[in-house]
Amino acid sequence: MKKESKASILLGAAFLMATSAIGPGFLTQTTHFTSILAASFGFIILTSIIIDIGAQMNVWRIIAVSEKRAQDIANDVLPGLGFFLAILIVMGGLAFNIGNVAGAGLGLNVLFGVSPKMGAILSGVIAILVFVVREAGKAMDRFTQVAGFVMIALTVYVMFTAQPPVGEAVVKTFVPDTIDVLAIVTLVGGTVGGYITFAGAHRLLDAGIKGKESISEVTRSSVSAIGIASIMRIFLFLAALGIVAQGLTLDPENPPASVFKLAAGNIGYKMFGVVMWAAAITSVVGAAYTSVSFIRTFNSTLEKYHKWIIIGFIAVSTLVFALIGQPVKILILVGSLNGLILPISLGVMLIAAYKPNIVGDYKHPVWMTIFGVIIVMIMAIMSVYSLYTGIPKLFA
């Protein structure tokens, strides 16, 4: 593999994972928590970054060494577990994609005044076009990179116009006034929960970057992915903090839009449209690609037609939004179930790391295992709690 194309695939995988994480929910959560916790939210971001890196490094390394996708590793660890994981991922991916399509529709509504439904349909068509081209993998890498750069650049501009109290943010990142556990769980779930952490790892497998010889590159790519998502999170946090510190109130209906508008007026609002659209459309692409990567190894027909299944996946989520809107109860249920995916999948990876029939003679670093086990335990407790609080809402 040529050096340039390999570097481009490693960067592409990092951007695919990062832009899958940066979706409409990511923008809303970051600005919402900033409006509540102010500068202390910096501590929540720092804590979640450490957990994200621990989870993702474990998952990507073990997938690379075993040269298998997550669902096949899970089936090797416990027959049937891979199918269960695939069902959770596909359900989550489909439900969240309805939200992502809605976000893309909202972005085009802000930019061009088209109705959110029309915007969603147009965005669905654009996402499908990424997979229609012959070199779909390359097209996807390039698309997520360009969109990622645009989002970060516009957010940096808005951050500077908001003039945040950076000194206070730095101090409170290490000495917070308040610690909100739910905020940490929400951030970790939104960054490496569900299908998101597997987006880049499965992309690298598809591109042939795997095996023990690729371990250092895969590890670097996994950390870069968290780095890209975190840069966006930090700039957005600072932009929102600048607004909150001036004593201005964010609109609870659409906190990220009000950050952009209050910081840079009408131009800022249009910039929000671009950021929202880019965040949503890349998440549509990432969710569809990764969800289908979880079922395509189950039989040869799925493998052969996987590109068309991805296109169908995007078409279904777009149509559901256009015809029904956002099914709130389904989203609550899937959101609660989504928390189970990280502890189950990371737990499976850690067991797999010690099975020679899966990883051969690879020795997984002990510190990574310990780090991973702690994350599994914390996230398992948190996800049971989210199920406990989330399920009753369905019957409210």
Coordinates of C-alpha atoms in Angstrom, one line a residue:
M1 CA 0.0 0.0 0.0
K2 CA 1.4 3.4 -1.0
K3 CA 2.5 5.5 2.0
E4 CA 0.3 8.5 1.0
S5 CA -2.8 6.4 0.5
K6 CA -2.2 4.6 3.8
A7 CA -1.8 7.9 5.7
S8 CA -5.0 9.1 4.0
I9 CA -7.0 6.0 5.0
L10 CA -5.8 6.3 8.6
L11 CA -6.8 10.0 8.7
G12 CA -10.1 9.1 6.9
A13 CA -10.9 6.5 9.5
A14 CA -10.2 9.0 12.3
F15 CA -12.5 11.6 10.6
L16 CA -15.2 9.0 10.0
M17 CA -15.3 8.2 13.7
A18 CA -15.0 11.8 14.8
T19 CA -17.7 13.1 12.5
S20 CA -20.0 10.2 13.4
A21 CA -19.6 11.4 17.0
I22 CA -20.2 15.1 16.1
G23 CA -23.9 15.0 15.2
P24 CA -26.9 17.1 16.2
G25 CA -27.0 15.5 19.7
F26 CA -23.3 16.4 20.2
L27 CA -23.9 20.1 19.4
T28 CA -27.0 20.3 21.6
Q29 CA -25.5 18.4 24.6
T30 CA -22.3 20.5 24.6
T31 CA -24.1 23.8 24.5
H32 CA -26.8 22.7 27.0
F33 CA -24.4 21.5 29.6
T34 CA -22.2 24.6 29.2
S35 CA -25.3 26.8 29.9
I36 CA -25.8 24.8 33.2
L37 CA -22.3 24.1 34.4
A38 CA -20.5 27.1 32.9
A39 CA -16.6 26.8 33.1
S40 CA -16.8 23.7 35.3
F41 CA -18.0 21.8 32.2
G42 CA -14.3 21.8 31.2
F43 CA -13.7 19.1 33.9
I44 CA -16.5 17.0 32.4
I45 CA -15.0 17.2 28.9
L46 CA -11.5 16.3 30.3
T47 CA -12.8 13.3 32.2
S48 CA -14.8 12.1 29.2
I49 CA -11.8 12.4 26.9
I50 CA -9.7 10.1 29.2
I51 CA -12.5 7.5 29.2
D52 CA -13.1 7.8 25.4
I53 CA -9.4 7.2 24.7
G54 CA -9.3 4.2 27.0
A55 CA -12.3 2.6 25.4
Q56 CA -11.4 3.3 21.8
M57 CA -7.7 2.3 22.0
N58 CA -8.8 -1.1 23.4
V59 CA -11.5 -1.7 20.7
W60 CA -9.5 -0.6 17.7
R61 CA -6.3 -2.5 18.6
I62 CA -8.2 -5.8 19.3
I63 CA -10.2 -5.5 16.0
A64 CA -7.0 -4.8 14.1
V65 CA -5.0 -7.7 15.6
S66 CA -7.8 -10.2 15.3
E67 CA -8.5 -9.0 11.7
K68 CA -12.2 -9.5 12.4
R69 CA -15.2 -7.2 12.8
A70 CA -16.7 -6.7 16.3
Q71 CA -19.7 -9.0 15.7
D72 CA -17.5 -11.9 14.6
I73 CA -15.2 -11.5 17.6
A74 CA -18.3 -11.4 19.9
N75 CA -19.6 -14.7 18.3
D76 CA -16.2 -16.3 18.8
V77 CA -16.2 -15.3 22.5
L78 CA -19.8 -16.5 23.1
P79 CA -21.8 -17.9 20.2
G80 CA -24.9 -15.8 19.5
L81 CA -23.5 -12.7 21.3
G82 CA -22.4 -11.1 17.9
F83 CA -26.0 -11.4 16.6
F84 CA -27.3 -9.7 19.8
L85 CA -24.7 -6.9 19.4
A86 CA -25.5 -6.5 15.7
I87 CA -29.3 -6.1 16.5
L88 CA -28.6 -3.5 19.2
I89 CA -26.2 -1.6 16.8
V90 CA -28.6 -1.7 13.8
M91 CA -31.6 -0.6 15.9
G92 CA -29.6 2.2 17.5
G93 CA -28.0 3.2 14.1
L94 CA -31.5 3.4 12.4
A95 CA -33.1 5.3 15.3
F96 CA -30.3 7.8 15.6
N97 CA -30.1 8.2 11.9
I98 CA -33.7 9.5 11.9
G99 CA -32.4 12.2 14.3
N100 CA -29.4 12.8 12.1
V101 CA -31.6 13.2 9.0
A102 CA -33.8 15.6 11.0
G103 CA -30.7 17.7 12.0
A104 CA -29.6 17.8 8.3
G105 CA -33.0 19.1 7.4
L106 CA -32.8 21.8 10.1
G107 CA -29.4 22.9 8.8
L108 CA -30.7 23.4 5.2
N109 CA -33.8 25.1 6.7
V110 CA -31.5 27.7 8.4
L111 CA -29.4 28.1 5.2
F112 CA -32.0 28.2 2.5
G113 CA -35.4 28.5 4.1
V114 CA -36.6 25.1 2.7
S115 CA -38.9 23.1 5.0
P116 CA -37.0 20.8 7.4
K117 CA -38.7 17.8 5.7
M118 CA -37.6 18.9 2.2
G119 CA -34.1 19.6 3.6
A120 CA -34.0 16.1 5.1
I121 CA -35.0 14.5 1.8
L122 CA -32.3 16.5 -0.1
S123 CA -29.7 15.6 2.5
G124 CA -30.7 11.9 2.3
V125 CA -30.1 12.0 -1.5
I126 CA -26.6 13.6 -1.0
A127 CA -25.7 11.0 1.6
I128 CA -26.8 8.2 -0.8
L129 CA -24.7 9.7 -3.6
V130 CA -21.5 9.2 -1.5
F131 CA -22.1 5.5 -1.7
V132 CA -23.2 5.3 -5.3
V133 CA -19.8 6.3 -6.7
R134 CA -17.4 3.4 -7.5
E135 CA -14.7 4.3 -4.9
A136 CA -17.3 4.7 -2.1
G137 CA -14.7 4.2 0.7
K138 CA -12.5 7.0 -0.7
A139 CA -15.5 9.3 -1.3
M140 CA -16.6 8.7 2.3
D141 CA -13.1 9.5 3.7
R142 CA -12.9 12.7 1.6
F143 CA -16.4 13.8 2.4
T144 CA -16.0 13.4 6.2
Q145 CA -12.6 15.2 6.2
V146 CA -13.9 18.3 4.3
A147 CA -17.0 18.5 6.4
G148 CA -15.0 18.0 9.6
F149 CA -12.6 20.9 8.7
V150 CA -15.4 23.2 7.8
M151 CA -17.3 22.5 11.1
I152 CA -14.2 23.1 13.2
A153 CA -13.1 26.3 11.3
L154 CA -16.5 27.9 11.6
T155 CA -16.8 27.0 15.3
V156 CA -13.3 28.5 16.0
Y157 CA -14.4 31.8 14.3
V158 CA -17.6 31.9 16.5
M159 CA -15.5 31.1 19.6
F160 CA -13.2 34.1 19.0
T161 CA -16.2 36.4 18.5
A162 CA -17.8 35.1 21.7
Q163 CA -14.6 36.1 23.7
P164 CA -14.8 33.4 26.3
P165 CA -13.0 33.7 29.7
V166 CA -10.3 31.1 28.8
G167 CA -8.3 31.5 32.1
E168 CA -11.4 30.7 34.1
A169 CA -12.2 27.7 31.9
V170 CA -8.6 26.3 32.3
V171 CA -8.8 26.6 36.1
K172 CA -12.3 25.1 36.4
T173 CA -11.2 22.2 34.2
F174 CA -9.0 21.0 37.0
V175 CA -10.8 22.5 40.0
P176 CA -14.5 22.4 39.1
D177 CA -17.3 24.0 41.2
T178 CA -19.6 21.1 40.5
I179 CA -19.2 17.6 39.0
D180 CA -22.2 16.2 37.1
V181 CA -22.0 12.4 36.7
L182 CA -24.9 12.3 34.2
A183 CA -23.1 14.8 32.0
I184 CA -20.0 12.6 31.9
V185 CA -22.0 9.5 30.9
T186 CA -23.9 11.5 28.3
L187 CA -20.6 12.7 26.7
V188 CA -19.0 9.3 26.7
G189 CA -22.1 7.7 25.3
G190 CA -22.3 10.4 22.6
T191 CA -18.6 10.0 21.6
V192 CA -17.8 6.2 21.9
G193 CA -21.2 4.7 22.6
G194 CA -23.3 2.7 20.2
Y195 CA -21.9 2.2 16.8
I196 CA -19.6 5.2 16.9
T197 CA -16.4 3.7 18.2
F198 CA -16.6 0.9 15.5
A199 CA -16.9 3.4 12.6
G200 CA -13.2 3.9 12.2
A201 CA -12.0 0.4 13.3
H202 CA -14.2 -1.3 10.7
R203 CA -13.2 1.2 8.0
L204 CA -9.5 0.3 8.6
L205 CA -10.3 -3.4 8.3
D206 CA -12.1 -2.7 5.0
A207 CA -9.1 -0.9 3.7
G208 CA -6.7 -3.7 4.7
I209 CA -5.0 -2.0 7.6
K210 CA -4.9 -4.8 10.1
G211 CA -2.7 -7.3 11.8
K212 CA 0.1 -7.0 14.5
E213 CA 2.3 -5.0 12.1
S214 CA -0.3 -2.2 11.9
I215 CA -0.9 -1.9 15.6
S216 CA 1.0 1.4 16.2
E217 CA -0.7 3.1 13.2
V218 CA -4.2 1.9 14.4
T219 CA -3.5 3.1 17.9
R220 CA -2.5 6.6 16.6
S221 CA -5.5 6.8 14.4
S222 CA -7.8 5.8 17.3
V223 CA -6.4 8.6 19.5
S224 CA -6.5 11.1 16.6
A225 CA -10.2 10.4 16.2
I226 CA -11.0 11.2 19.8
G227 CA -8.7 14.3 19.4
I228 CA -10.6 15.6 16.4
A229 CA -14.0 15.1 18.1
S230 CA -12.6 16.7 21.3
I231 CA -11.2 19.8 19.5
M232 CA -14.7 20.4 18.2
R233 CA -16.2 19.9 21.7
I234 CA -13.7 22.3 23.3
F235 CA -14.2 25.1 20.8
L236 CA -17.9 24.8 21.0
F237 CA -17.8 24.8 24.8
L238 CA -15.6 27.9 24.8
A239 CA -18.0 29.6 22.3
A240 CA -21.0 28.8 24.5
L241 CA -19.1 29.8 27.6
G242 CA -18.3 33.2 26.1
I243 CA -22.1 33.8 25.6
V244 CA -23.0 32.5 29.1
A245 CA -20.3 34.6 30.8
Q246 CA -21.8 37.7 29.2
G247 CA -25.0 37.0 31.1
L248 CA -26.9 36.1 27.9
T249 CA -29.4 33.2 27.9
L250 CA -29.4 30.4 25.4
D251 CA -32.6 29.3 23.8
P252 CA -33.5 26.0 25.5
E253 CA -35.3 24.8 22.3
N254 CA -32.1 25.2 20.2
P255 CA -29.0 26.0 22.4
P256 CA -26.3 25.6 19.7
A257 CA -28.2 27.9 17.2
S258 CA -28.4 30.6 19.9
V259 CA -24.6 30.4 20.6
F260 CA -23.8 31.1 17.0
K261 CA -26.5 33.8 16.6
L262 CA -25.6 35.7 19.9
A263 CA -21.9 35.5 19.1
A264 CA -21.9 36.6 15.4
G265 CA -25.4 37.8 14.6
N266 CA -27.2 36.7 11.4
I267 CA -24.0 35.6 9.8
G268 CA -23.4 33.4 12.9
Y269 CA -26.9 31.9 12.5
K270 CA -26.1 31.0 8.9
M271 CA -22.8 29.5 10.0
F272 CA -24.8 27.4 12.5
G273 CA -26.8 26.1 9.5
V274 CA -23.6 24.9 7.8
V275 CA -22.2 23.3 11.0
M276 CA -25.5 21.6 11.8
W277 CA -25.8 20.3 8.3
A278 CA -22.2 19.1 8.1
A279 CA -22.5 17.5 11.6
A280 CA -25.7 15.7 10.7
I281 CA -24.9 14.5 7.2
T282 CA -21.5 13.0 8.2
S283 CA -23.3 11.2 11.1
V284 CA -25.9 9.9 8.6
V285 CA -23.0 8.5 6.5
G286 CA -21.1 7.1 9.5
A287 CA -24.2 5.5 11.1
A288 CA -25.3 3.8 7.9
Y289 CA -21.8 2.5 6.9
T290 CA -21.1 1.2 10.4
S291 CA -24.5 -0.4 11.1
V292 CA -24.4 -2.3 7.9
S293 CA -20.7 -3.4 8.6
F294 CA -22.2 -5.2 11.6
I295 CA -24.5 -7.5 9.5
R296 CA -22.6 -7.9 6.2
T297 CA -20.4 -10.8 7.5
F298 CA -23.4 -12.9 8.4
N299 CA -23.9 -14.2 4.9
S300 CA -22.4 -13.9 1.4
T301 CA -25.5 -12.1 -0.1
L302 CA -25.3 -9.4 2.6
E303 CA -21.6 -9.0 1.8
K304 CA -22.1 -8.9 -1.9
Y305 CA -24.8 -6.2 -1.8
H306 CA -23.6 -4.3 1.3
K307 CA -23.4 -1.0 -0.6
W308 CA -27.0 -1.2 -1.6
I309 CA -28.0 -2.1 1.9
I310 CA -26.2 1.1 3.1
I311 CA -28.2 3.1 0.6
G312 CA -31.4 1.4 1.7
F313 CA -30.6 2.1 5.3
I314 CA -30.2 5.9 4.6
A315 CA -33.4 5.8 2.4
V316 CA -35.5 4.2 5.2
S317 CA -34.3 6.7 7.9
T318 CA -35.0 9.6 5.6
L319 CA -38.5 8.3 4.7
V320 CA -39.4 7.6 8.3
F321 CA -38.6 11.2 9.2
A322 CA -40.3 12.6 6.1
L323 CA -43.5 10.6 6.7
I324 CA -43.7 10.3 10.5
G325 CA -41.3 12.9 12.0
Q326 CA -39.2 11.8 15.0
P327 CA -40.7 8.9 16.9
V328 CA -40.0 10.2 20.4
K329 CA -40.7 7.0 22.3
I330 CA -38.5 4.9 20.0
L331 CA -35.7 7.4 20.4
I332 CA -36.0 7.3 24.2
L333 CA -36.0 3.5 24.2
V334 CA -33.0 3.2 21.8
G335 CA -31.1 5.9 23.7
S336 CA -31.5 3.9 26.9
L337 CA -30.5 0.6 25.1
N338 CA -27.5 2.4 23.4
G339 CA -25.8 2.7 26.8
L340 CA -25.6 -1.1 27.0
I341 CA -23.6 -1.4 23.8
L342 CA -20.3 0.1 25.1
P343 CA -19.9 -2.1 28.2
I344 CA -21.0 -5.2 26.3
S345 CA -18.7 -4.6 23.3
L346 CA -15.7 -3.4 25.2
G347 CA -16.1 -6.2 27.7
V348 CA -16.2 -8.7 24.8
M349 CA -13.0 -7.1 23.3
L350 CA -11.1 -7.4 26.6
I351 CA -12.0 -11.1 26.9
A352 CA -11.1 -11.6 23.2
A353 CA -7.7 -10.0 23.8
Y354 CA -6.7 -13.0 25.9
K355 CA -8.0 -15.8 23.6
P356 CA -5.2 -17.1 21.3
N357 CA -7.8 -18.5 18.8
I358 CA -8.9 -14.8 18.2
V359 CA -5.7 -12.7 18.6
G360 CA -2.9 -15.3 18.1
D361 CA 0.2 -14.6 20.0
Y362 CA -0.6 -10.9 20.5
K363 CA 0.0 -9.6 24.1
H364 CA -2.5 -6.9 25.2
P365 CA -0.9 -4.3 27.5
V366 CA -2.0 -4.9 31.1
W367 CA -2.6 -1.2 31.8
M368 CA -5.0 -1.0 28.8
T369 CA -6.9 -4.1 30.2
I370 CA -7.2 -2.5 33.6
F371 CA -8.3 0.8 32.1
G372 CA -10.8 -1.0 29.9
V373 CA -12.2 -3.1 32.8
I374 CA -12.8 0.1 34.9
I375 CA -14.6 1.7 32.0
V376 CA -16.8 -1.4 31.5
M377 CA -17.8 -1.4 35.1
I378 CA -18.5 2.4 35.3
M379 CA -20.5 2.4 32.0
A380 CA -22.4 -0.8 32.9
I381 CA -23.6 0.9 36.2
M382 CA -24.5 4.1 34.3
S383 CA -26.3 2.3 31.5
V384 CA -28.4 0.2 33.9
Y385 CA -29.3 3.5 35.6
S386 CA -30.2 5.1 32.3
L387 CA -32.4 2.1 31.5
Y388 CA -34.0 2.4 34.9
T389 CA -34.8 6.0 34.4
G390 CA -35.5 5.9 30.7
I391 CA -37.9 2.9 30.4
P392 CA -40.6 4.4 32.7
K393 CA -40.7 7.5 30.5
L394 CA -42.1 5.3 27.7
F395 CA -45.2 4.6 29.8
A396 CA -45.6 8.1 31.2

